[in-house]
Short mmCIF file of C-alpha atoms in Angstrom, two decimals:
data_model
loop_
_atom_site.label_atom_id
_atom_site.label_comp_id
_atom_site.label_asym_id
_atom_site.label_seq_id
_atom_site.Cartn_x
_atom_site.Cartn_y
_atom_site.Cartn_z
CA MET K 27 156.18 147.71 106.07
CA ALA K 28 158.37 148.59 103.14
CA PHE K 29 155.75 147.99 100.49
CA ARG K 30 154.22 150.55 98.16
CA PHE K 31 150.61 151.61 98.52
CA TRP K 32 150.15 152.14 94.80
CA ARG K 33 151.38 150.42 91.71
CA ARG K 34 153.17 152.44 89.06
CA VAL K 35 150.70 153.07 86.26
CA ARG K 36 151.14 153.88 82.62
CA LEU K 37 150.45 157.36 81.36
CA ALA K 38 146.89 157.79 80.22
CA PRO K 39 146.59 157.76 76.41
CA GLY K 40 145.41 160.72 74.40
CA VAL K 41 146.84 164.05 73.34
CA THR K 42 144.55 166.89 72.36
CA LEU K 43 145.05 170.38 71.06
CA ASN K 44 142.11 172.71 71.53
CA LEU K 45 141.80 176.02 69.71
CA SER K 46 139.45 178.88 70.37
CA LYS K 47 138.96 182.32 68.90
CA SER K 48 140.93 183.92 71.70
CA ASN K 49 143.77 181.47 72.32
CA ALA K 50 145.16 178.02 71.77
CA SER K 51 145.53 175.44 74.51
CA LEU K 52 147.42 172.19 74.47
CA SER K 53 146.74 169.43 76.97
CA PHE K 54 148.01 165.93 77.63
CA GLY K 55 146.60 163.29 79.91
CA PRO K 56 143.34 161.90 81.22
CA ARG K 57 139.89 163.28 80.82
CA GLY K 58 139.11 165.67 83.66
CA ALA K 59 142.27 167.78 83.59
CA LYS K 60 142.92 171.05 81.88
CA TYR K 61 145.02 174.20 82.07
CA THR K 62 143.73 177.64 81.24
CA ILE K 63 145.58 180.89 80.58
CA SER K 64 143.55 184.07 80.76
CA PRO K 65 144.00 187.74 81.67
CA ARG K 66 142.78 186.84 85.16
CA GLY K 67 145.67 184.48 85.67
CA ASN K 68 146.54 180.86 85.07
CA ARG K 69 144.74 177.99 86.74
CA ALA K 70 145.08 174.25 86.66
CA THR K 71 141.95 172.16 87.10
CA ALA K 72 142.58 168.57 88.16
CA GLY K 73 140.08 165.75 88.35
CA LEU K 74 140.24 162.46 90.21
CA PRO K 75 138.88 159.76 87.87
CA GLY K 76 135.61 158.27 89.00
CA THR K 77 135.00 160.68 91.85
CA GLY K 78 133.49 163.73 90.17
CA LEU K 79 135.88 165.85 92.25
CA PHE K 80 137.92 168.64 90.69
CA TYR K 81 140.59 170.86 92.13
CA THR K 82 141.49 174.26 90.73
CA VAL K 83 144.88 175.62 91.67
CA HIS K 84 145.67 179.18 90.70
CA ASP K 85 149.20 179.47 89.38
CA ARG K 86 151.08 182.37 90.95
CA ASN K 87 153.78 181.97 88.30
CA ARG K 88 152.76 183.40 84.97
CA ALA K 89 153.62 181.47 81.83
CA GLY K 90 157.05 183.05 81.33
CA ARG K 91 158.24 183.14 84.92
CA GLY K 92 161.12 180.83 85.72
CA GLY K 93 161.70 180.27 82.04
CA ALA K 94 161.56 182.32 78.90
CA ALA K 95 161.62 186.06 78.54
CA PRO K 96 158.51 187.67 77.03
CA ALA K 97 158.27 187.04 73.29
CA PRO K 98 156.46 189.05 70.63
CA SER K 99 152.84 188.09 70.12
CA VAL K 100 151.76 186.31 66.98
CA PRO K 101 148.35 187.08 65.46
CA GLN K 102 145.71 184.41 66.10
CA ARG K 103 145.38 183.54 62.41
CA ASP K 104 149.10 182.70 62.22
CA ARG K 105 149.62 180.75 65.42
CA LEU K 106 149.52 177.32 63.86
CA LYS K 107 149.50 178.23 60.17
CA LEU K 108 152.36 180.46 59.17
CA GLY K 109 151.60 182.49 56.08
CA PHE K 110 153.90 182.60 53.07
CA PHE K 111 155.64 185.85 53.97
CA GLN K 112 155.97 184.93 57.63
CA ARG K 113 157.61 181.65 56.64
CA LEU K 114 160.25 183.64 54.78
CA ILE K 115 161.36 185.31 58.02
CA THR K 116 160.71 182.48 60.52
CA PRO K 117 163.76 180.36 61.47
CA ALA K 118 163.67 176.82 60.04
CA GLU K 119 163.58 175.08 63.45
CA GLU K 120 160.73 177.28 64.60
CA LYS K 121 158.77 176.40 61.45
CA ARG K 122 159.32 172.70 62.21
CA PHE K 123 158.07 173.26 65.76
CA ILE K 124 154.88 174.88 64.47
CA ASP K 125 154.46 172.13 61.86
CA GLY K 126 154.80 169.57 64.63
CA ILE K 127 152.19 171.25 66.81
CA ARG K 128 149.86 171.55 63.84
CA ALA K 129 150.28 167.84 63.05
CA LEU K 130 149.47 167.07 66.68
CA ASN K 131 146.35 169.17 66.35
CA GLU K 132 145.37 167.21 63.27
CA GLY K 133 145.84 163.88 65.06
CA ASP K 134 148.99 162.77 63.27
CA GLN K 135 151.23 161.93 66.21
CA ASP K 136 153.98 160.37 64.11
CA ALA K 137 154.30 163.47 61.93
CA ALA K 138 154.17 165.66 65.02
CA LEU K 139 156.98 163.73 66.67
CA ALA K 140 159.07 163.84 63.52
CA GLY K 141 158.70 167.61 63.23
CA LEU K 142 159.34 168.24 66.88
CA GLU K 143 162.44 166.07 66.93
CA GLU K 144 163.81 167.84 63.87
CA ALA K 145 163.51 171.00 65.95
CA ARG K 146 164.73 169.37 69.19
CA ASP K 147 167.48 171.94 69.69
CA LEU K 148 164.61 174.24 70.71
CA PRO K 149 163.75 173.42 74.34
CA ASP K 150 160.00 173.70 73.76
CA ALA K 151 160.18 171.22 70.91
CA ALA K 152 162.34 168.90 73.02
CA TRP K 153 159.87 169.14 75.93
CA MET K 154 156.92 168.34 73.70
CA ALA K 155 158.74 165.47 72.01
CA GLY K 156 159.73 164.19 75.46
CA MET K 157 156.09 164.04 76.54
CA ILE K 158 155.08 162.12 73.41
CA ARG K 159 157.98 159.69 73.89
CA LEU K 160 157.02 159.27 77.55
CA ARG K 161 153.44 158.46 76.55
CA ARG K 162 154.86 155.77 74.28
CA GLU K 163 157.05 154.52 77.14
CA GLU K 164 160.15 155.16 75.03
CA LEU K 165 161.93 156.21 78.15
CA ASP K 166 165.53 156.74 77.01
CA HIS K 167 164.42 159.06 74.19
CA ALA K 168 162.09 160.94 76.53
CA LYS K 169 164.86 161.33 79.11
CA ALA K 170 167.24 162.80 76.53
CA HIS K 171 164.66 165.36 75.41
CA PHE K 172 163.83 166.48 78.95
CA GLU K 173 167.49 166.77 79.88
CA HIS K 174 168.04 168.99 76.85
CA ALA K 175 165.07 171.14 77.90
CA LEU K 176 166.64 171.53 81.35
CA ASP K 177 169.96 172.53 79.79
CA ARG K 178 168.12 175.39 78.02
CA LEU K 179 165.92 176.31 80.95
CA GLY K 180 166.19 180.03 80.25
CA ASP K 181 164.45 179.53 76.89
CA LEU K 182 161.93 176.89 77.99
CA GLY K 183 158.41 178.17 77.31
CA ALA K 184 159.47 180.89 74.87
CA LEU K 185 157.75 179.48 71.81
CA PHE K 186 154.68 178.37 73.74
CA GLY K 187 154.42 181.94 74.96
CA LYS K 188 155.08 183.48 71.56
CA TYR K 189 152.33 181.46 69.88
CA GLU K 190 150.08 181.64 72.94
CA ILE K 191 149.84 177.88 73.30
CA ALA K 192 149.19 176.62 76.83
CA ALA K 193 150.94 173.26 77.23
CA GLN K 194 150.09 170.85 80.01
CA ALA K 195 150.99 167.24 80.73
CA SER K 196 149.49 164.92 83.33
CA LEU K 197 151.77 162.51 85.17
CA PRO K 198 150.50 159.74 87.48
CA ILE K 199 151.45 160.22 91.12
CA THR K 200 149.14 157.41 92.21
CA SER K 201 146.67 155.33 90.26
CA ASP K 202 144.02 157.97 91.08
CA ILE K 203 146.01 161.19 91.52
CA PHE K 204 147.71 163.03 88.69
CA ALA K 205 150.19 165.92 88.75
CA HIS K 206 149.52 168.56 86.12
CA VAL K 207 152.77 169.99 84.84
CA PHE K 208 153.90 172.64 82.39
CA PRO K 209 157.05 173.40 80.35
CA ARG K 210 159.02 174.79 83.25
CA GLU K 211 161.65 173.32 85.54
CA ARG K 212 159.13 171.75 87.92
CA GLY K 213 157.22 169.94 85.21
CA THR K 214 160.37 168.80 83.45
CA ARG K 215 161.94 167.38 86.60
CA LEU K 216 158.72 165.64 87.63
CA ALA K 217 158.71 163.94 84.22
CA LEU K 218 162.33 162.88 84.80
CA VAL K 219 161.35 161.54 88.25
CA GLU K 220 158.65 159.44 86.56
CA ILE K 221 161.15 158.08 84.03
CA ALA K 222 163.76 157.31 86.69
CA GLN K 223 161.23 155.43 88.80
CA LEU K 224 159.99 153.42 85.82
CA GLN K 225 163.60 152.50 85.04
CA GLY K 226 164.47 151.67 88.66
CA ARG K 227 167.00 154.51 89.03
CA HIS K 228 166.16 155.48 92.60
CA ALA K 229 169.15 157.78 93.16
CA ASP K 230 168.44 159.78 89.98
CA ALA K 231 164.78 160.17 90.92
CA MET K 232 165.72 161.39 94.38
CA ALA K 233 168.26 163.88 92.95
CA HIS K 234 165.50 165.54 90.90
CA VAL K 235 163.14 165.55 93.89
CA GLU K 236 165.82 167.17 96.07
CA ARG K 237 166.12 169.99 93.52
CA LEU K 238 162.32 170.37 93.47
CA LEU K 239 162.30 170.61 97.27
CA GLN K 240 164.81 173.44 96.98
CA ILE K 241 162.42 175.26 94.65
CA ASP K 242 159.39 174.78 96.93
CA ALA K 243 159.52 172.51 99.97
CA THR K 244 155.76 172.86 100.49
CA ASP K 245 154.69 171.74 97.01
CA PRO K 246 152.36 168.83 97.86
CA VAL K 247 153.10 166.84 94.69
CA VAL K 248 156.85 167.15 95.27
CA LEU K 249 156.44 166.32 98.97
CA LEU K 250 154.44 163.20 98.08
CA SER K 251 157.09 162.13 95.55
CA PHE K 252 159.82 162.66 98.15
CA ALA K 253 157.99 160.66 100.81
CA GLU K 254 157.25 157.81 98.39
CA LEU K 255 160.90 157.57 97.33
CA ALA K 256 162.16 157.85 100.89
CA LEU K 257 159.99 154.96 102.07
CA ASP K 258 161.80 152.69 99.59
CA THR K 259 164.54 152.63 102.25
CA PRO K 260 162.65 152.59 105.58
CA ASP K 261 165.74 151.48 107.51
CA ASP K 262 167.44 154.83 106.79
CA ARG K 263 166.58 156.55 110.07
CA ALA K 264 167.97 159.91 108.98
CA LEU K 265 165.78 159.85 105.88
CA MET K 266 162.71 158.80 107.90
CA ASP K 267 163.39 161.73 110.23
CA ARG K 268 163.44 164.04 107.19
CA VAL K 269 160.06 162.70 106.07
CA VAL K 270 158.57 163.33 109.50
CA ARG K 271 159.99 166.86 109.64
CA ALA K 272 158.99 167.69 106.07
CA THR K 273 155.37 166.60 106.60
CA VAL K 274 154.75 168.09 110.04
CA HIS K 275 152.56 170.84 108.58
CA VAL K 276 150.37 168.55 106.44
CA GLU K 277 146.67 168.52 107.26
CA ASN K 278 144.14 166.18 105.74
CA GLU K 279 142.59 168.66 103.31
CA THR K 280 143.01 166.94 99.93
CA PRO K 281 143.58 163.40 98.63
CA VAL K 282 147.23 164.33 98.09
CA ASP K 283 147.47 165.24 101.79
CA THR K 284 145.92 161.90 102.70
CA ALA K 285 148.55 160.05 100.66
CA ILE K 286 151.32 162.12 102.27
CA LEU K 287 149.96 161.21 105.74
CA LEU K 288 150.18 157.52 104.83
CA TYR K 289 153.93 157.93 104.34
CA ARG K 290 154.29 160.15 107.39
CA GLY K 291 152.74 157.38 109.47
CA ARG K 292 155.02 154.78 107.91
CA ALA K 293 158.07 156.91 108.63
CA LEU K 294 157.06 157.23 112.29
CA ALA K 295 156.53 153.48 112.47
CA SER K 296 159.98 152.90 110.96
CA LEU K 297 161.44 155.13 113.68
CA GLY K 298 159.87 152.92 116.35
CA MET K 299 156.97 155.24 117.20
CA PRO K 300 153.89 153.06 116.60
CA ASP K 301 151.51 155.08 118.78
CA ALA K 302 152.38 158.31 116.93
CA ALA K 303 151.96 156.47 113.63
CA ILE K 304 148.53 155.19 114.68
CA ASP K 305 147.48 158.78 115.47
CA VAL K 306 148.57 159.88 111.96
CA PHE K 307 146.71 157.01 110.29
CA THR K 308 143.60 157.88 112.30
CA LEU K 309 143.85 161.50 111.15
CA ALA K 310 144.30 160.34 107.54
CA ASN K 311 141.24 158.10 107.80
CA ARG K 312 138.89 160.81 109.10
CA ARG K 313 138.14 162.25 105.68
CA ARG K 314 136.78 159.67 103.27
CA LYS K 315 134.73 161.64 100.78
CA ASP K 316 136.44 161.78 97.39
CA ARG K 317 139.45 159.76 98.64
CA PRO K 318 140.54 156.80 96.51
CA GLU K 319 139.22 153.61 98.08
CA GLY K 320 142.56 151.82 97.78
CA LEU K 321 144.30 154.60 99.68
CA LEU K 322 141.84 154.41 102.56
CA HIS K 323 142.12 150.63 102.69
CA GLN K 324 145.90 150.86 102.89
CA ILE K 325 145.77 153.40 105.72
CA ARG K 326 143.39 151.20 107.69
CA TYR K 327 145.49 148.11 106.99
CA ASP K 328 148.70 149.81 108.17
CA ARG K 329 146.94 151.00 111.31
CA ALA K 330 145.63 147.51 112.03
CA VAL K 331 149.14 146.07 111.68
CA LEU K 332 150.34 148.54 114.29
CA TYR K 333 147.39 147.79 116.56
CA ASP K 334 148.53 144.18 116.49
CA GLN K 335 152.16 145.10 117.18
CA VAL K 336 151.32 147.21 120.26
CA GLY K 337 149.04 144.54 121.72
CA ARG K 338 145.66 145.99 120.77
CA LYS K 339 144.61 142.63 119.31
CA ALA K 340 140.86 143.24 119.39
CA HIS K 341 141.21 146.54 117.48
CA ALA K 342 143.45 144.85 114.91
CA ARG K 343 141.09 141.91 114.43
CA ARG K 344 138.05 144.14 114.04
CA GLU K 345 139.80 146.28 111.40
CA PHE K 346 141.08 143.28 109.46
CA GLU K 347 137.59 141.77 109.43
CA ARG K 348 136.03 144.97 108.15
CA LEU K 349 138.64 145.29 105.42
CA TYR K 350 138.12 141.68 104.43
CA ALA K 351 134.37 142.26 104.15
CA GLU K 352 135.02 145.19 101.79
CA ASP K 353 137.89 143.69 99.79
CA PRO K 354 138.75 140.02 100.45
CA GLU K 355 141.71 140.16 98.04
CA PHE K 356 143.44 143.07 99.76
CA GLU K 357 147.02 142.37 100.89
CA ASP K 358 147.29 139.24 103.09
CA LEU K 359 143.96 139.54 104.91
CA SER K 360 142.99 135.92 104.30
CA ALA K 361 146.19 134.75 105.98
CA LYS K 362 145.85 137.15 108.90
CA LEU K 363 142.30 135.99 109.51
CA THR K 364 143.23 132.33 108.84
CA ILE K 365 140.67 132.04 106.05
CA ASN K 366 140.99 128.73 104.15
CA ALA K 367 143.78 127.68 106.50
#
């Protein structure tokens, strides 16, 4: 059962920069995701494509926490258009950063990338350039930028804060679930996890996830990334035990929880506990509203496989038939049901 539920997907195209009278906000990623900074606190709103479902997560960490120290505010009129006298006193790299953001706002991605990479010694410029390179699947360049941002973690977010620009990127965790990340350590390492997985560097991806677990072992996105990586090596009993222990508190409240439960069940099955795994898959299958269809199909398929293994042949056959009726091309259902044999 060492196969992935989801395929790795490319980052959704599109970068937008939205300005209002009160603040500026920068967002990357698919339609249906945004990040808002206001006096009432920060919040991330995430949408699952095609479901109409949105999640809003209030961010307990304010924009500067875990990164840059507070920076002096810049008047609204000057945030993306430095006046003549301000340009005289603004450092050259910072001017290139602002020019890059302005070019991004104007839709000139090439000019934006050029300006940001000229200012890449600044961690915020490096982070932004890394996201653009990642969108283009220029993975080595993106990796270098994100690693530089991590090296200057104490300054990461300083310029975004100074110019009151809210930066957000969306990274695919599954084909239907996106993680919304910001220029802080968590977002930078999740981007590096994505790059490492795309390049097949399993150990490097796991090293970043281990650090993220140290920061917050209950972060559902991090927990899902850990479980997915761990199940690449299902014969590692110690690692499967870690997955089971790390996910013991997970309830089926959100689609992310449902995906985590899929891996929890697989870990139990790998440890030779099929009945416990069946119970987990049954729990994961109880909530279907707003869950990606492919995820639910995979949970039911895995459960049916275990039904067959423990001798509950009728249960397995019934589940395979129902899955075949809904999606005849799913996995190896035709072979299991001896269709066209």
